[in-house]
Short mmCIF file of C-alpha atoms in Angstrom, two decimals:
data_model
loop_
_atom_site.label_atom_id
_atom_site.label_comp_id
_atom_site.label_asym_id
_atom_site.label_seq_id
_atom_site.Cartn_x
_atom_site.Cartn_y
_atom_site.Cartn_z
CA MET A 1 24.30 0.21 -14.99
CA THR A 2 20.70 0.47 -14.87
CA ASP A 3 19.73 3.91 -13.94
CA ARG A 4 18.24 5.39 -10.75
CA ALA A 5 14.51 5.99 -12.31
CA ALA A 6 14.04 2.60 -13.76
CA LEU A 7 15.58 0.83 -10.36
CA GLN A 8 12.93 3.16 -8.39
CA HIS A 9 10.05 2.01 -10.65
CA ARG A 10 10.73 -1.69 -10.22
CA LEU A 11 10.98 -0.87 -6.41
CA GLU A 12 7.75 1.08 -6.01
CA GLN A 13 5.88 -1.25 -8.55
CA GLY A 14 7.07 -4.06 -5.98
CA ILE A 15 6.34 -2.35 -2.96
CA ALA A 16 2.75 -1.84 -4.42
CA THR A 17 1.93 -5.50 -5.44
CA LEU A 18 3.14 -6.42 -1.70
CA GLY A 19 0.10 -3.76 -0.27
CA LEU A 20 2.82 -1.96 1.64
CA GLN A 21 2.91 2.00 2.54
CA LEU A 22 6.03 3.19 3.86
CA PRO A 23 6.97 6.25 5.38
CA ALA A 24 7.81 9.81 3.50
CA GLY A 25 11.25 9.19 1.81
CA ALA A 26 11.75 5.49 2.46
CA VAL A 27 12.26 4.58 -1.43
CA PRO A 28 14.89 7.35 -2.00
CA ARG A 29 16.79 6.12 1.13
CA LEU A 30 16.24 2.84 -0.20
CA LEU A 31 17.67 3.46 -3.19
CA ASP A 32 20.44 4.87 -1.38
CA TYR A 33 21.40 2.27 0.73
CA LEU A 34 21.53 0.32 -2.73
CA ASP A 35 23.85 2.28 -4.11
CA LEU A 36 25.87 2.09 -1.37
CA LEU A 37 25.86 -1.33 -1.44
CA VAL A 38 26.80 -1.59 -5.48
CA ARG A 39 29.66 0.63 -5.08
CA TRP A 40 31.16 -1.33 -1.66
CA ASN A 41 30.61 -4.58 -3.52
CA ALA A 42 32.64 -3.91 -6.06
CA ALA A 43 35.89 -3.91 -3.81
CA TYR A 44 34.55 -6.08 -0.77
CA ASN A 45 32.11 -8.55 -2.14
CA LEU A 46 29.43 -7.99 0.19
CA THR A 47 27.21 -9.91 -2.17
CA ALA A 48 27.00 -12.43 -5.24
CA VAL A 49 24.10 -10.34 -6.47
CA ARG A 50 25.82 -7.87 -8.78
CA ASP A 51 22.81 -5.98 -10.92
CA PRO A 52 21.17 -3.54 -9.36
CA ALA A 53 18.10 -4.56 -11.12
CA GLU A 54 18.55 -7.79 -9.32
CA MET A 55 19.47 -6.31 -5.96
CA VAL A 56 16.17 -4.62 -6.19
CA THR A 57 14.29 -7.73 -6.08
CA ARG A 58 16.37 -10.43 -4.59
CA HIS A 59 17.55 -8.19 -1.34
CA LEU A 60 15.14 -4.89 -0.77
CA LEU A 61 11.58 -6.50 -2.01
CA ASP A 62 12.85 -9.89 -0.31
CA SER A 63 13.47 -8.23 2.70
CA LEU A 64 10.43 -6.15 2.98
CA ALA A 65 8.06 -8.91 2.22
CA ILE A 66 8.62 -9.90 5.95
CA LEU A 67 7.50 -6.34 7.19
CA PRO A 68 3.87 -7.31 7.98
CA TYR A 69 5.36 -9.44 10.60
CA VAL A 70 7.68 -7.31 12.42
CA THR A 71 6.68 -6.38 15.80
CA GLY A 72 7.80 -4.95 19.31
CA SER A 73 10.25 -2.21 19.96
CA THR A 74 13.54 -3.65 19.56
CA LEU A 75 14.80 -6.04 17.12
CA ALA A 76 18.05 -8.21 16.11
CA ASP A 77 18.89 -9.06 12.55
CA LEU A 78 21.44 -12.06 13.01
CA GLY A 79 23.70 -12.97 9.96
CA THR A 80 22.68 -9.46 8.60
CA GLY A 81 25.84 -9.89 6.09
CA PRO A 82 25.40 -6.47 4.63
CA GLY A 83 22.07 -5.14 6.51
CA LEU A 84 19.58 -7.87 4.86
CA PRO A 85 16.68 -7.64 5.88
CA GLY A 86 18.04 -5.25 8.73
CA ILE A 87 18.82 -2.13 7.02
CA VAL A 88 15.82 -2.06 5.05
CA LEU A 89 13.73 -3.14 7.90
CA ALA A 90 15.02 0.19 9.57
CA ILE A 91 14.46 2.23 6.55
CA ALA A 92 10.87 1.17 5.97
CA ALA A 93 9.52 0.99 9.58
CA PRO A 94 12.13 3.40 11.80
CA GLY A 95 11.58 4.20 15.20
CA ARG A 96 12.59 1.06 17.00
CA ALA A 97 16.15 0.03 18.45
CA MET A 98 17.81 -2.28 16.14
CA THR A 99 20.93 -4.42 16.61
CA LEU A 100 22.72 -5.74 13.25
CA VAL A 101 25.10 -8.62 14.14
CA ASP A 102 27.62 -10.18 11.75
CA SER A 103 30.86 -12.00 12.58
CA ASN A 104 32.32 -11.06 9.21
CA GLY A 105 34.07 -7.45 9.77
CA LYS A 106 34.14 -5.95 6.23
CA LYS A 107 30.41 -5.94 6.40
CA VAL A 108 30.09 -4.76 9.80
CA ARG A 109 32.37 -2.18 8.56
CA PHE A 110 30.15 -1.67 5.55
CA LEU A 111 26.67 -1.31 7.74
CA ARG A 112 28.29 1.25 9.93
CA GLU A 113 29.05 3.40 7.40
CA ALA A 114 25.11 2.47 6.00
CA ILE A 115 24.09 3.64 9.28
CA ARG A 116 26.18 6.67 9.17
CA SER A 117 25.79 7.72 5.90
CA LEU A 118 21.87 7.02 6.05
CA LYS A 119 21.40 8.80 9.24
CA LEU A 120 19.62 5.49 10.53
CA GLU A 121 18.85 6.34 14.39
CA GLY A 122 18.72 3.44 16.85
CA VAL A 123 20.44 1.06 14.77
CA GLN A 124 23.80 -0.02 16.00
CA ALA A 125 25.83 -2.73 14.00
CA VAL A 126 28.05 -5.36 16.28
CA GLN A 127 30.74 -7.92 14.92
CA SER A 128 30.47 -10.98 16.88
CA ARG A 129 29.24 -14.50 16.82
CA VAL A 130 25.68 -15.16 17.30
CA GLU A 131 26.10 -17.28 20.56
CA ASP A 132 28.13 -14.32 22.17
CA VAL A 133 25.44 -11.25 21.45
CA GLN A 134 24.18 -10.38 25.03
CA GLY A 135 20.78 -9.06 25.83
CA GLN A 136 16.99 -9.81 24.62
CA PHE A 137 14.65 -8.63 21.74
CA ASP A 138 10.91 -8.65 21.02
CA CYS A 139 12.18 -9.52 17.08
CA ILE A 140 14.67 -11.38 15.54
CA THR A 141 15.06 -11.90 11.72
CA ALA A 142 17.11 -14.06 10.69
CA ARG A 143 17.77 -14.90 6.43
CA ALA A 144 18.64 -18.54 5.90
CA PHE A 145 21.74 -17.78 7.33
CA ALA A 146 21.73 -21.53 9.12
CA THR A 147 19.14 -24.17 9.85
CA LEU A 148 16.40 -23.47 12.37
CA VAL A 149 17.70 -25.70 14.93
CA ASP A 150 21.25 -24.20 14.75
CA MET A 151 19.70 -20.38 14.50
CA LEU A 152 18.02 -21.14 17.44
CA GLY A 153 20.91 -22.87 19.39
CA TRP A 154 23.31 -20.39 18.70
CA GLY A 155 20.74 -17.45 19.66
CA GLY A 156 17.86 -18.28 20.93
CA HIS A 157 18.93 -16.80 24.59
CA LEU A 158 18.20 -13.36 22.37
CA LEU A 159 14.14 -14.08 22.27
CA ALA A 160 12.50 -12.37 24.87
CA PRO A 161 9.55 -13.74 26.44
CA GLY A 162 6.71 -12.90 24.17
CA GLY A 163 9.11 -12.44 21.51
CA CYS A 164 8.99 -13.47 17.60
CA TRP A 165 11.58 -15.02 15.80
CA LEU A 166 11.27 -14.34 12.03
CA ALA A 167 12.97 -17.17 10.10
CA MET A 168 13.24 -16.25 6.28
CA LYS A 169 13.58 -19.78 4.14
CA GLY A 170 13.31 -20.69 0.65
CA ARG A 171 11.27 -24.24 0.57
CA ARG A 172 9.10 -24.73 3.70
CA PRO A 173 11.69 -26.52 6.27
CA ASP A 174 8.95 -28.78 7.07
CA ASP A 175 12.18 -31.34 8.20
CA GLU A 176 13.80 -28.39 10.08
CA LEU A 177 10.51 -27.67 12.13
CA GLU A 178 10.18 -31.34 13.48
CA ALA A 179 13.86 -31.04 14.66
CA LEU A 180 12.76 -27.72 16.71
CA PRO A 181 14.97 -27.22 19.93
CA SER A 182 13.06 -27.77 23.34
CA GLY A 183 11.03 -24.28 24.36
CA PHE A 184 10.46 -23.42 20.98
CA ALA A 185 7.51 -23.71 18.99
CA LEU A 186 6.51 -22.85 15.62
CA ALA A 187 3.88 -19.93 15.71
CA SER A 188 2.74 -19.54 12.05
CA MET A 189 4.14 -20.20 8.77
CA HIS A 190 3.76 -17.98 5.57
CA SER A 191 4.14 -18.52 2.23
CA LEU A 192 5.80 -15.31 0.62
CA ALA A 193 4.80 -13.76 -2.95
CA VAL A 194 8.36 -11.36 -3.69
CA PRO A 195 7.32 -9.61 -6.88
CA GLY A 196 9.68 -10.41 -9.51
CA LEU A 197 11.60 -13.73 -7.59
CA GLU A 198 11.34 -17.21 -8.67
CA GLY A 199 11.19 -19.84 -6.52
CA GLU A 200 9.66 -20.64 -3.10
CA ARG A 201 10.16 -17.91 -0.52
CA HIS A 202 8.64 -18.46 3.44
CA LEU A 203 8.43 -16.93 6.59
CA ALA A 204 8.69 -19.38 9.93
CA VAL A 205 7.42 -17.39 12.72
CA ILE A 206 8.72 -18.78 15.89
CA ARG A 207 7.88 -18.38 19.76
CA HIS A 208 8.57 -19.70 23.12
CA ALA A 209 6.67 -22.88 23.75
CA GLY A 210 3.70 -21.93 25.30
CA ALA A 211 3.64 -18.55 23.93
CA ALA A 212 3.03 -20.30 20.66
CA ALA A 213 -0.90 -20.86 20.78
CA ALA A 214 -1.13 -17.46 22.97
CA PRO A 215 -2.72 -14.59 20.67
CA ALA A 216 0.00 -12.35 19.48
CA ALA A 217 0.91 -9.58 17.17
CA CYS A 218 3.13 -11.91 14.89
#
């Protein structure tokens, strides 16, 4: 297994390439999360990525790439799986109330253990289908768990007025954008360069229609 020093070097290089400044202690906590994920993954198959070095790139850095676009005091991460990008964002940008949503029981058990062991304040894990979640959130993240049409159809009610929906995608989803549900509009599209990751990565920022043209932090 790749040793922690090598993983830390890979992570720190990636953070520098992304131009991010994380809080003191964030890198060790991200590596603690990675260690926990590796151990649980051996028994519970939480992610198809097995190599810890690949996890740094495909999970940690990929999640951190959207950090500049995260805004607001409340965030919901829908279809979070083992906490991607939710747990990573909670470590990298603490101080907001976060709700991590997944329908898979073993993944939610892992999330609750991660929240407990990493001492993540203001973070909760909810086992639920997206359409059954209650409340509204300033920021919603979703890491390619469905099409934009389905994401917004299931969870559009969760986006607060003036809020931002951050949809993480591979290729630019032009066909999906043409079919956005009524009431939503694309505010901006960003091509993400994730250090060490081959292939396209895009972030679609979606807002309520009418708010898309207004000035926003996202």
